[in-house]
């Protein structure tokens, strides 16, 4: 990590975590990233500063999860196995995310790749009591 991103410094070993500033564009604006890996789970990246603006449609910054960690890839294109280099995948993607975010702030349009996220189908529970009573009668 230190060789590819000298501004990111190891700040924890359990979980494994790095933190530091990156400048995604010529603007000179720095983003402070926190990158962590817990167990076998995919790395999580947070922007500590600047304070990210919320998208009015979602109530959180664009392309982030509920915990405000960055959405960097779609599982149909990449699956974290733990064998990948964080410095070769996750951190460069986080840098790109910050670049796209800067443009989103200026234009209101996300210029990066997007996947349509559909809400999971809700199970129709209206007849659950009927099904349970039929099973117990049988």
mmCIF file of N, CA and C in Angstrom:
data_model
loop_
_atom_site.group_PDB
_atom_site.id
_atom_site.type_symbol
_atom_site.label_atom_id
_atom_site.label_comp_id
_atom_site.label_asym_id
_atom_site.label_seq_id
_atom_site.Cartn_x
_atom_site.Cartn_y
_atom_site.Cartn_z
ATOM 1 N N UNK A 1 0.830 -1.192 0.000
ATOM 2 C CA UNK A 1 0.000 0.000 0.000
ATOM 3 C C UNK A 1 0.875 1.255 0.000
ATOM 4 N N UNK A 2 1.857 1.279 0.864
ATOM 5 C CA UNK A 2 2.703 2.461 1.033
ATOM 6 C C UNK A 2 3.418 2.828 -0.266
ATOM 7 N N UNK A 3 3.796 1.841 -1.057
ATOM 8 C CA UNK A 3 4.504 2.104 -2.304
ATOM 9 C C UNK A 3 3.592 2.766 -3.338
ATOM 10 N N UNK A 4 2.354 2.290 -3.452
ATOM 11 C CA UNK A 4 1.426 2.841 -4.447
ATOM 12 C C UNK A 4 0.729 4.097 -3.965
ATOM 13 N N UNK A 5 0.459 4.173 -2.652
ATOM 14 C CA UNK A 5 -0.265 5.312 -2.081
ATOM 15 C C UNK A 5 0.458 5.779 -0.824
ATOM 16 N N UNK A 6 1.543 6.526 -0.984
ATOM 17 C CA UNK A 6 2.355 6.927 0.169
ATOM 18 C C UNK A 6 1.631 7.819 1.171
ATOM 19 N N UNK A 7 0.500 8.403 0.769
ATOM 20 C CA UNK A 7 -0.241 9.253 1.710
ATOM 21 C C UNK A 7 -1.194 8.453 2.594
ATOM 22 N N UNK A 8 -1.369 7.165 2.294
ATOM 23 C CA UNK A 8 -2.205 6.308 3.146
ATOM 24 C C UNK A 8 -1.310 5.584 4.139
ATOM 25 N N UNK A 9 -1.644 5.711 5.406
ATOM 26 C CA UNK A 9 -0.820 5.131 6.469
ATOM 27 C C UNK A 9 -1.600 4.083 7.240
ATOM 28 N N UNK A 10 -0.911 3.031 7.622
ATOM 29 C CA UNK A 10 -1.513 1.984 8.436
ATOM 30 C C UNK A 10 -1.916 2.574 9.780
ATOM 31 N N UNK A 11 -3.192 2.439 10.137
ATOM 32 C CA UNK A 11 -3.676 2.982 11.411
ATOM 33 C C UNK A 11 -4.260 1.904 12.314
ATOM 34 N N UNK A 12 -4.319 0.669 11.831
ATOM 35 C CA UNK A 12 -4.849 -0.409 12.652
ATOM 36 C C UNK A 12 -4.513 -1.761 12.068
ATOM 37 N N UNK A 13 -4.387 -2.727 12.964
ATOM 38 C CA UNK A 13 -4.105 -4.100 12.525
ATOM 39 C C UNK A 13 -5.290 -5.031 12.752
ATOM 40 N N UNK A 14 -6.202 -4.646 13.618
ATOM 41 C CA UNK A 14 -7.376 -5.477 13.858
ATOM 42 C C UNK A 14 -8.580 -4.568 14.129
ATOM 43 N N UNK A 15 -9.326 -4.179 13.108
ATOM 44 C CA UNK A 15 -9.180 -4.572 11.715
ATOM 45 C C UNK A 15 -7.997 -3.863 11.053
ATOM 46 N N UNK A 16 -7.546 -4.471 9.972
ATOM 47 C CA UNK A 16 -6.491 -3.877 9.172
ATOM 48 C C UNK A 16 -7.056 -2.602 8.548
ATOM 49 N N UNK A 17 -6.383 -1.456 8.771
ATOM 50 C CA UNK A 17 -6.947 -0.188 8.296
ATOM 51 C C UNK A 17 -5.849 0.784 7.894
ATOM 52 N N UNK A 18 -6.156 1.549 6.857
ATOM 53 C CA UNK A 18 -5.281 2.621 6.387
ATOM 54 C C UNK A 18 -6.094 3.901 6.339
ATOM 55 N N UNK A 19 -5.400 5.003 6.486
ATOM 56 C CA UNK A 19 -6.079 6.288 6.434
ATOM 57 C C UNK A 19 -5.130 7.322 5.846
ATOM 58 N N UNK A 20 -5.676 8.259 5.088
ATOM 59 C CA UNK A 20 -4.860 9.320 4.528
ATOM 60 C C UNK A 20 -5.597 10.078 3.445
ATOM 61 N N UNK A 21 -4.908 11.064 2.890
ATOM 62 C CA UNK A 21 -5.500 11.949 1.893
ATOM 63 C C UNK A 21 -5.142 11.523 0.484
ATOM 64 N N UNK A 22 -6.109 11.706 -0.406
ATOM 65 C CA UNK A 22 -5.882 11.537 -1.842
ATOM 66 C C UNK A 22 -6.443 12.775 -2.530
ATOM 67 N N UNK A 23 -5.900 13.106 -3.686
ATOM 68 C CA UNK A 23 -6.404 14.211 -4.502
ATOM 69 C C UNK A 23 -6.790 13.632 -5.849
ATOM 70 N N UNK A 24 -8.091 13.436 -6.079
ATOM 71 C CA UNK A 24 -8.520 12.753 -7.300
ATOM 72 C C UNK A 24 -8.446 13.586 -8.573
ATOM 73 N N UNK A 25 -8.308 14.901 -8.440
ATOM 74 C CA UNK A 25 -8.310 15.731 -9.645
ATOM 75 C C UNK A 25 -7.314 16.872 -9.514
ATOM 76 N N UNK A 26 -7.245 17.655 -10.563
ATOM 77 C CA UNK A 26 -6.344 18.801 -10.604
ATOM 78 C C UNK A 26 -6.786 19.925 -9.665
ATOM 79 N N UNK A 27 -7.989 19.820 -9.118
ATOM 80 C CA UNK A 27 -8.516 20.893 -8.267
ATOM 81 C C UNK A 27 -7.693 21.081 -6.996
ATOM 82 N N UNK A 28 -6.956 20.043 -6.613
ATOM 83 C CA UNK A 28 -6.159 20.117 -5.398
ATOM 84 C C UNK A 28 -6.953 19.845 -4.130
ATOM 85 N N UNK A 29 -8.227 19.521 -4.285
ATOM 86 C CA UNK A 29 -9.076 19.207 -3.138
ATOM 87 C C UNK A 29 -8.733 17.813 -2.622
ATOM 88 N N UNK A 30 -8.465 17.706 -1.362
ATOM 89 C CA UNK A 30 -8.100 16.416 -0.758
ATOM 90 C C UNK A 30 -9.323 15.741 -0.156
ATOM 91 N N UNK A 31 -9.346 14.425 -0.283
ATOM 92 C CA UNK A 31 -10.340 13.579 0.367
ATOM 93 C C UNK A 31 -9.581 12.704 1.349
ATOM 94 N N UNK A 32 -10.017 12.685 2.596
ATOM 95 C CA UNK A 32 -9.413 11.806 3.591
ATOM 96 C C UNK A 32 -10.189 10.493 3.581
ATOM 97 N N UNK A 33 -9.501 9.412 3.214
ATOM 98 C CA UNK A 33 -10.119 8.094 3.141
ATOM 99 C C UNK A 33 -9.738 7.248 4.345
ATOM 100 N N UNK A 34 -10.661 6.389 4.736
ATOM 101 C CA UNK A 34 -10.404 5.356 5.743
ATOM 102 C C UNK A 34 -10.767 4.034 5.073
ATOM 103 N N UNK A 35 -9.782 3.150 4.923
ATOM 104 C CA UNK A 35 -9.966 1.860 4.256
ATOM 105 C C UNK A 35 -9.736 0.777 5.294
ATOM 106 N N UNK A 36 -10.710 -0.131 5.445
ATOM 107 C CA UNK A 36 -10.519 -1.202 6.432
ATOM 108 C C UNK A 36 -10.995 -2.536 5.904
ATOM 109 N N UNK A 37 -10.345 -3.578 6.424
ATOM 110 C CA UNK A 37 -10.696 -4.958 6.087
ATOM 111 C C UNK A 37 -10.939 -5.694 7.399
ATOM 112 N N UNK A 38 -12.112 -6.295 7.519
ATOM 113 C CA UNK A 38 -12.471 -7.088 8.700
ATOM 114 C C UNK A 38 -12.686 -8.531 8.274
ATOM 115 N N UNK A 39 -11.853 -9.398 8.789
ATOM 116 C CA UNK A 39 -12.001 -10.825 8.468
ATOM 117 C C UNK A 39 -11.985 -11.068 6.983
ATOM 118 N N UNK A 40 -12.856 -11.912 6.503
ATOM 119 C CA UNK A 40 -12.908 -12.237 5.087
ATOM 120 C C UNK A 40 -13.848 -11.352 4.292
ATOM 121 N N UNK A 41 -14.398 -10.327 4.935
ATOM 122 C CA UNK A 41 -15.347 -9.465 4.240
ATOM 123 C C UNK A 41 -14.644 -8.500 3.290
ATOM 124 N N UNK A 42 -15.404 -7.983 2.339
ATOM 125 C CA UNK A 42 -14.866 -7.013 1.383
ATOM 126 C C UNK A 42 -14.423 -5.756 2.118
ATOM 127 N N UNK A 43 -13.371 -5.114 1.636
ATOM 128 C CA UNK A 43 -12.916 -3.869 2.253
ATOM 129 C C UNK A 43 -14.018 -2.820 2.241
ATOM 130 N N UNK A 44 -13.985 -1.992 3.256
ATOM 131 C CA UNK A 44 -14.951 -0.908 3.411
ATOM 132 C C UNK A 44 -14.185 0.404 3.338
ATOM 133 N N UNK A 45 -14.690 1.364 2.564
ATOM 134 C CA UNK A 45 -14.029 2.659 2.415
ATOM 135 C C UNK A 45 -15.001 3.758 2.816
ATOM 136 N N UNK A 46 -14.523 4.632 3.685
ATOM 137 C CA UNK A 46 -15.295 5.803 4.112
ATOM 138 C C UNK A 46 -14.532 7.059 3.745
ATOM 139 N N UNK A 47 -15.251 8.109 3.395
ATOM 140 C CA UNK A 47 -14.651 9.427 3.214
ATOM 141 C C UNK A 47 -14.853 10.164 4.535
ATOM 142 N N UNK A 48 -13.735 10.465 5.216
ATOM 143 C CA UNK A 48 -13.814 11.173 6.501
ATOM 144 C C UNK A 48 -13.950 12.679 6.305
ATOM 145 N N UNK A 49 -13.324 13.193 5.243
ATOM 146 C CA UNK A 49 -13.498 14.593 4.889
ATOM 147 C C UNK A 49 -13.184 14.745 3.409
ATOM 148 N N UNK A 50 -13.818 15.674 2.744
ATOM 149 C CA UNK A 50 -14.763 16.664 3.246
ATOM 150 C C UNK A 50 -16.095 15.997 3.594
ATOM 151 N N UNK A 51 -16.950 16.738 4.262
ATOM 152 C CA UNK A 51 -18.281 16.227 4.558
ATOM 153 C C UNK A 51 -19.020 16.066 3.230
ATOM 154 N N UNK A 52 -19.493 14.856 2.966
ATOM 155 C CA UNK A 52 -20.164 14.577 1.702
ATOM 156 C C UNK A 52 -21.608 15.076 1.730
ATOM 157 N N UNK A 53 -22.016 15.643 0.604
ATOM 158 C CA UNK A 53 -23.392 16.129 0.459
ATOM 159 C C UNK A 53 -24.324 14.953 0.179
ATOM 160 N N UNK A 54 -25.542 15.057 0.660
ATOM 161 C CA UNK A 54 -26.530 14.012 0.419
ATOM 162 C C UNK A 54 -27.236 14.226 -0.908
ATOM 163 N N UNK A 55 -27.526 13.128 -1.563
ATOM 164 C CA UNK A 55 -28.362 13.139 -2.751
ATOM 165 C C UNK A 55 -29.800 13.312 -2.259
ATOM 166 N N UNK A 56 -30.538 14.314 -2.759
ATOM 167 C CA UNK A 56 -31.908 14.534 -2.272
ATOM 168 C C UNK A 56 -32.821 13.322 -2.455
ATOM 169 N N UNK A 57 -32.540 12.475 -3.444
ATOM 170 C CA UNK A 57 -33.395 11.315 -3.694
ATOM 171 C C UNK A 57 -33.192 10.197 -2.679
ATOM 172 N N UNK A 58 -31.971 10.047 -2.161
ATOM 173 C CA UNK A 58 -31.703 8.921 -1.262
ATOM 174 C C UNK A 58 -31.454 9.356 0.182
ATOM 175 N N UNK A 59 -31.143 10.632 0.394
ATOM 176 C CA UNK A 59 -30.853 11.103 1.750
ATOM 177 C C UNK A 59 -29.458 10.748 2.226
ATOM 178 N N UNK A 60 -28.618 10.279 1.316
ATOM 179 C CA UNK A 60 -27.220 9.981 1.642
ATOM 180 C C UNK A 60 -26.379 10.311 0.405
ATOM 181 N N UNK A 61 -25.073 10.382 0.546
ATOM 182 C CA UNK A 61 -24.244 10.690 -0.614
ATOM 183 C C UNK A 61 -24.474 9.673 -1.735
ATOM 184 N N UNK A 62 -24.294 10.088 -2.987
ATOM 185 C CA UNK A 62 -24.532 9.159 -4.092
ATOM 186 C C UNK A 62 -23.572 7.972 -4.036
ATOM 187 N N UNK A 63 -24.090 6.857 -4.449
ATOM 188 C CA UNK A 63 -23.296 5.635 -4.556
ATOM 189 C C UNK A 63 -22.597 5.277 -3.252
ATOM 190 N N UNK A 64 -23.387 5.335 -2.171
ATOM 191 C CA UNK A 64 -22.908 4.879 -0.872
ATOM 192 C C UNK A 64 -23.945 3.932 -0.288
ATOM 193 N N UNK A 65 -23.502 3.150 0.678
ATOM 194 C CA UNK A 65 -24.385 2.248 1.399
ATOM 195 C C UNK A 65 -24.963 2.974 2.616
ATOM 196 N N UNK A 66 -25.838 2.329 3.330
ATOM 197 C CA UNK A 66 -26.476 2.929 4.495
ATOM 198 C C UNK A 66 -25.501 3.409 5.554
ATOM 199 N N UNK A 67 -24.343 2.758 5.669
ATOM 200 C CA UNK A 67 -23.331 3.197 6.648
ATOM 201 C C UNK A 67 -22.416 4.274 6.071
ATOM 202 N N UNK A 68 -22.770 4.772 4.868
ATOM 203 C CA UNK A 68 -22.036 5.820 4.144
ATOM 204 C C UNK A 68 -20.699 5.335 3.582
ATOM 205 N N UNK A 69 -20.472 4.019 3.580
ATOM 206 C CA UNK A 69 -19.276 3.503 2.905
ATOM 207 C C UNK A 69 -19.524 3.562 1.401
ATOM 208 N N UNK A 70 -18.436 3.640 0.643
ATOM 209 C CA UNK A 70 -18.537 3.846 -0.792
ATOM 210 C C UNK A 70 -18.942 2.578 -1.531
ATOM 211 N N UNK A 71 -19.819 2.733 -2.499
ATOM 212 C CA UNK A 71 -20.171 1.642 -3.408
ATOM 213 C C UNK A 71 -19.195 1.740 -4.570
ATOM 214 N N UNK A 72 -18.252 0.810 -4.642
ATOM 215 C CA UNK A 72 -17.157 0.893 -5.603
ATOM 216 C C UNK A 72 -17.300 -0.063 -6.784
ATOM 217 N N UNK A 73 -18.116 -1.093 -6.644
ATOM 218 C CA UNK A 73 -18.264 -2.071 -7.723
ATOM 219 C C UNK A 73 -19.570 -2.820 -7.521
ATOM 220 N N UNK A 74 -19.991 -3.480 -8.569
ATOM 221 C CA UNK A 74 -21.190 -4.308 -8.503
ATOM 222 C C UNK A 74 -20.751 -5.768 -8.487
ATOM 223 N N UNK A 75 -21.417 -6.566 -7.708
ATOM 224 C CA UNK A 75 -20.998 -7.968 -7.552
ATOM 225 C C UNK A 75 -21.089 -8.771 -8.850
ATOM 226 N N UNK A 76 -21.793 -8.250 -9.841
ATOM 227 C CA UNK A 76 -21.814 -8.958 -11.123
ATOM 228 C C UNK A 76 -20.502 -8.755 -11.886
ATOM 229 N N UNK A 77 -19.693 -7.770 -11.468
ATOM 230 C CA UNK A 77 -18.432 -7.500 -12.152
ATOM 231 C C UNK A 77 -17.199 -7.841 -11.325
ATOM 232 N N UNK A 78 -17.355 -7.936 -10.024
ATOM 233 C CA UNK A 78 -16.199 -8.198 -9.169
ATOM 234 C C UNK A 78 -16.683 -8.795 -7.850
ATOM 235 N N UNK A 79 -15.997 -9.817 -7.394
ATOM 236 C CA UNK A 79 -16.297 -10.409 -6.083
ATOM 237 C C UNK A 79 -15.000 -10.444 -5.294
ATOM 238 N N UNK A 80 -15.031 -9.860 -4.117
ATOM 239 C CA UNK A 80 -13.860 -9.841 -3.245
ATOM 240 C C UNK A 80 -13.631 -11.238 -2.691
ATOM 241 N N UNK A 81 -12.432 -11.772 -2.882
ATOM 242 C CA UNK A 81 -12.111 -13.102 -2.364
ATOM 243 C C UNK A 81 -11.071 -13.044 -1.251
ATOM 244 N N UNK A 82 -10.442 -11.877 -1.078
ATOM 245 C CA UNK A 82 -9.375 -11.741 -0.092
ATOM 246 C C UNK A 82 -7.999 -11.960 -0.692
ATOM 247 N N UNK A 83 -7.949 -12.421 -1.933
ATOM 248 C CA UNK A 83 -6.663 -12.646 -2.592
ATOM 249 C C UNK A 83 -6.213 -11.413 -3.387
ATOM 250 N N UNK A 84 -7.122 -10.470 -3.586
ATOM 251 C CA UNK A 84 -6.820 -9.274 -4.351
ATOM 252 C C UNK A 84 -5.998 -8.290 -3.518
ATOM 253 N N UNK A 85 -5.287 -7.448 -4.202
ATOM 254 C CA UNK A 85 -4.531 -6.384 -3.545
ATOM 255 C C UNK A 85 -5.443 -5.170 -3.372
ATOM 256 N N UNK A 86 -5.605 -4.708 -2.142
ATOM 257 C CA UNK A 86 -6.410 -3.518 -1.870
ATOM 258 C C UNK A 86 -5.818 -2.315 -2.610
ATOM 259 N N UNK A 87 -4.495 -2.249 -2.667
ATOM 260 C CA UNK A 87 -3.811 -1.130 -3.328
ATOM 261 C C UNK A 87 -3.990 -1.151 -4.844
ATOM 262 N N UNK A 88 -4.320 -2.307 -5.419
ATOM 263 C CA UNK A 88 -4.499 -2.404 -6.870
ATOM 264 C C UNK A 88 -5.953 -2.357 -7.301
ATOM 265 N N UNK A 89 -6.872 -2.510 -6.360
ATOM 266 C CA UNK A 89 -8.296 -2.547 -6.712
ATOM 267 C C UNK A 89 -9.068 -1.481 -5.952
ATOM 268 N N UNK A 90 -9.275 -1.698 -4.686
ATOM 269 C CA UNK A 90 -10.176 -0.884 -3.879
ATOM 270 C C UNK A 90 -9.738 0.579 -3.799
ATOM 271 N N UNK A 91 -8.472 0.844 -3.520
ATOM 272 C CA UNK A 91 -8.029 2.236 -3.376
ATOM 273 C C UNK A 91 -8.112 2.995 -4.702
ATOM 274 N N UNK A 92 -7.640 2.444 -5.823
ATOM 275 C CA UNK A 92 -7.827 3.176 -7.085
ATOM 276 C C UNK A 92 -9.305 3.433 -7.397
ATOM 277 N N UNK A 93 -10.164 2.459 -7.087
ATOM 278 C CA UNK A 93 -11.592 2.658 -7.324
ATOM 279 C C UNK A 93 -12.145 3.746 -6.411
ATOM 280 N N UNK A 94 -11.649 3.821 -5.184
ATOM 281 C CA UNK A 94 -12.085 4.885 -4.268
ATOM 282 C C UNK A 94 -11.638 6.252 -4.801
ATOM 283 N N UNK A 95 -10.448 6.310 -5.382
ATOM 284 C CA UNK A 95 -9.974 7.558 -5.996
ATOM 285 C C UNK A 95 -10.898 7.967 -7.144
ATOM 286 N N UNK A 96 -11.271 6.996 -7.971
ATOM 287 C CA UNK A 96 -12.211 7.280 -9.061
ATOM 288 C C UNK A 96 -13.547 7.745 -8.508
ATOM 289 N N UNK A 97 -14.021 7.079 -7.447
ATOM 290 C CA UNK A 97 -15.290 7.460 -6.838
ATOM 291 C C UNK A 97 -15.228 8.926 -6.422
ATOM 292 N N UNK A 98 -14.135 9.366 -5.808
ATOM 293 C CA UNK A 98 -13.993 10.760 -5.373
ATOM 294 C C UNK A 98 -14.012 11.709 -6.567
ATOM 295 N N UNK A 99 -13.385 11.316 -7.672
ATOM 296 C CA UNK A 99 -13.400 12.127 -8.889
ATOM 297 C C UNK A 99 -14.830 12.269 -9.406
ATOM 298 N N UNK A 100 -15.560 11.133 -9.471
ATOM 299 C CA UNK A 100 -16.961 11.184 -9.908
ATOM 300 C C UNK A 100 -17.789 12.035 -8.950
ATOM 301 N N UNK A 101 -17.534 11.945 -7.669
ATOM 302 C CA UNK A 101 -18.271 12.724 -6.674
ATOM 303 C C UNK A 101 -18.076 14.219 -6.907
ATOM 304 N N UNK A 102 -16.832 14.628 -7.180
ATOM 305 C CA UNK A 102 -16.574 16.051 -7.447
ATOM 306 C C UNK A 102 -17.421 16.545 -8.625
ATOM 307 N N UNK A 103 -17.506 15.742 -9.665
ATOM 308 C CA UNK A 103 -18.315 16.123 -10.821
ATOM 309 C C UNK A 103 -19.800 16.104 -10.490
ATOM 310 N N UNK A 104 -20.237 15.166 -9.673
ATOM 311 C CA UNK A 104 -21.632 15.112 -9.247
ATOM 312 C C UNK A 104 -21.985 16.380 -8.473
ATOM 313 N N UNK A 105 -21.093 16.834 -7.605
ATOM 314 C CA UNK A 105 -21.341 18.077 -6.857
ATOM 315 C C UNK A 105 -21.542 19.262 -7.802
ATOM 316 N N UNK A 106 -20.758 19.302 -8.867
ATOM 317 C CA UNK A 106 -20.828 20.420 -9.812
ATOM 318 C C UNK A 106 -22.034 20.344 -10.741
ATOM 319 N N UNK A 107 -22.372 19.135 -11.182
ATOM 320 C CA UNK A 107 -23.376 18.996 -12.240
ATOM 321 C C UNK A 107 -24.682 18.337 -11.799
ATOM 322 N N UNK A 108 -24.648 17.612 -10.681
ATOM 323 C CA UNK A 108 -25.826 16.860 -10.273
ATOM 324 C C UNK A 108 -25.974 15.530 -11.002
ATOM 325 N N UNK A 109 -24.999 15.196 -11.863
ATOM 326 C CA UNK A 109 -25.035 13.928 -12.604
ATOM 327 C C UNK A 109 -23.851 13.069 -12.205
ATOM 328 N N UNK A 110 -24.109 11.796 -11.976
ATOM 329 C CA UNK A 110 -23.042 10.839 -11.677
ATOM 330 C C UNK A 110 -22.506 10.335 -13.002
ATOM 331 N N UNK A 111 -21.230 10.574 -13.267
ATOM 332 C CA UNK A 111 -20.646 10.213 -14.552
ATOM 333 C C UNK A 111 -20.042 8.809 -14.564
ATOM 334 N N UNK A 112 -19.961 8.182 -13.405
ATOM 335 C CA UNK A 112 -19.365 6.857 -13.315
ATOM 336 C C UNK A 112 -20.335 5.762 -13.693
ATOM 337 N N UNK A 113 -19.821 4.531 -13.749
ATOM 338 C CA UNK A 113 -20.687 3.397 -14.062
ATOM 339 C C UNK A 113 -21.778 3.250 -13.013
ATOM 340 N N UNK A 114 -22.932 2.814 -13.463
ATOM 341 C CA UNK A 114 -24.060 2.623 -12.546
ATOM 342 C C UNK A 114 -24.784 1.333 -12.888
ATOM 343 N N UNK A 115 -25.351 0.737 -11.868
ATOM 344 C CA UNK A 115 -26.235 -0.398 -12.036
ATOM 345 C C UNK A 115 -27.555 -0.017 -11.404
ATOM 346 N N UNK A 116 -28.634 -0.392 -12.070
ATOM 347 C CA UNK A 116 -29.937 -0.118 -11.482
ATOM 348 C C UNK A 116 -30.145 -1.069 -10.318
ATOM 349 N N UNK A 117 -30.444 -0.505 -9.183
ATOM 350 C CA UNK A 117 -30.707 -1.306 -7.993
ATOM 351 C C UNK A 117 -32.210 -1.381 -7.811
ATOM 352 N N UNK A 118 -32.726 -2.576 -7.905
ATOM 353 C CA UNK A 118 -34.155 -2.743 -7.701
ATOM 354 C C UNK A 118 -34.388 -3.204 -6.281
ATOM 355 N N UNK A 119 -35.488 -2.776 -5.738
ATOM 356 C CA UNK A 119 -35.823 -3.188 -4.375
ATOM 357 C C UNK A 119 -36.125 -4.680 -4.376
ATOM 358 N N UNK A 120 -35.722 -5.392 -3.310
ATOM 359 C CA UNK A 120 -36.036 -6.823 -3.258
ATOM 360 C C UNK A 120 -37.541 -7.028 -3.229
ATOM 361 N N UNK A 121 -37.972 -8.095 -3.860
ATOM 362 C CA UNK A 121 -39.401 -8.387 -3.864
ATOM 363 C C UNK A 121 -39.843 -8.697 -2.446
ATOM 364 N N UNK A 122 -40.961 -8.085 -2.077
ATOM 365 C CA UNK A 122 -41.519 -8.340 -0.750
ATOM 366 C C UNK A 122 -42.418 -9.560 -0.822
ATOM 367 N N UNK A 123 -42.300 -10.368 0.182
ATOM 368 C CA UNK A 123 -43.147 -11.556 0.245
ATOM 369 C C UNK A 123 -44.551 -11.134 0.641
ATOM 370 N N UNK A 124 -45.548 -11.678 -0.046
ATOM 371 C CA UNK A 124 -46.940 -11.369 0.273
ATOM 372 C C UNK A 124 -47.316 -12.172 1.517
ATOM 373 N N UNK A 125 -47.499 -11.483 2.616
ATOM 374 C CA UNK A 125 -47.785 -12.161 3.891
ATOM 375 C C UNK A 125 -49.271 -12.149 4.229
ATOM 376 N N UNK A 126 -50.111 -11.664 3.332
ATOM 377 C CA UNK A 126 -51.540 -11.540 3.645
ATOM 378 C C UNK A 126 -52.188 -12.883 3.968
ATOM 379 N N UNK A 127 -51.666 -13.958 3.408
ATOM 380 C CA UNK A 127 -52.324 -15.252 3.590
ATOM 381 C C UNK A 127 -51.542 -16.191 4.497
ATOM 382 N N UNK A 128 -50.535 -15.686 5.191
ATOM 383 C CA UNK A 128 -49.724 -16.547 6.052
ATOM 384 C C UNK A 128 -50.554 -17.227 7.132
ATOM 385 N N UNK A 129 -51.500 -16.512 7.733
ATOM 386 C CA UNK A 129 -52.326 -17.114 8.783
ATOM 387 C C UNK A 129 -53.176 -18.249 8.216
ATOM 388 N N UNK A 130 -53.708 -18.061 6.984
ATOM 389 C CA UNK A 130 -54.503 -19.117 6.353
ATOM 390 C C UNK A 130 -53.656 -20.357 6.096
ATOM 391 N N UNK A 131 -52.424 -20.166 5.588
ATOM 392 C CA UNK A 131 -51.527 -21.284 5.284
ATOM 393 C C UNK A 131 -51.165 -22.034 6.571
ATOM 394 N N UNK A 132 -50.886 -21.280 7.618
ATOM 395 C CA UNK A 132 -50.508 -21.910 8.891
ATOM 396 C C UNK A 132 -51.670 -22.711 9.445
ATOM 397 N N UNK A 133 -52.885 -22.182 9.328
ATOM 398 C CA UNK A 133 -54.023 -22.917 9.879
ATOM 399 C C UNK A 133 -54.324 -24.160 9.040
ATOM 400 N N UNK A 134 -54.086 -24.077 7.712
ATOM 401 C CA UNK A 134 -54.300 -25.271 6.861
ATOM 402 C C UNK A 134 -53.280 -26.340 7.207
ATOM 403 N N UNK A 135 -52.019 -25.938 7.460
ATOM 404 C CA UNK A 135 -50.980 -26.915 7.792
ATOM 405 C C UNK A 135 -51.278 -27.581 9.133
ATOM 406 N N UNK A 136 -51.736 -26.805 10.107
ATOM 407 C CA UNK A 136 -51.972 -27.401 11.418
ATOM 408 C C UNK A 136 -53.210 -28.298 11.402
ATOM 409 N N UNK A 137 -54.146 -28.041 10.478
ATOM 410 C CA UNK A 137 -55.346 -28.877 10.375
ATOM 411 C C UNK A 137 -55.045 -30.193 9.675
ATOM 412 N N UNK A 138 -53.994 -30.226 8.898
ATOM 413 C CA UNK A 138 -53.678 -31.424 8.094
ATOM 414 C C UNK A 138 -53.088 -32.538 8.911
#
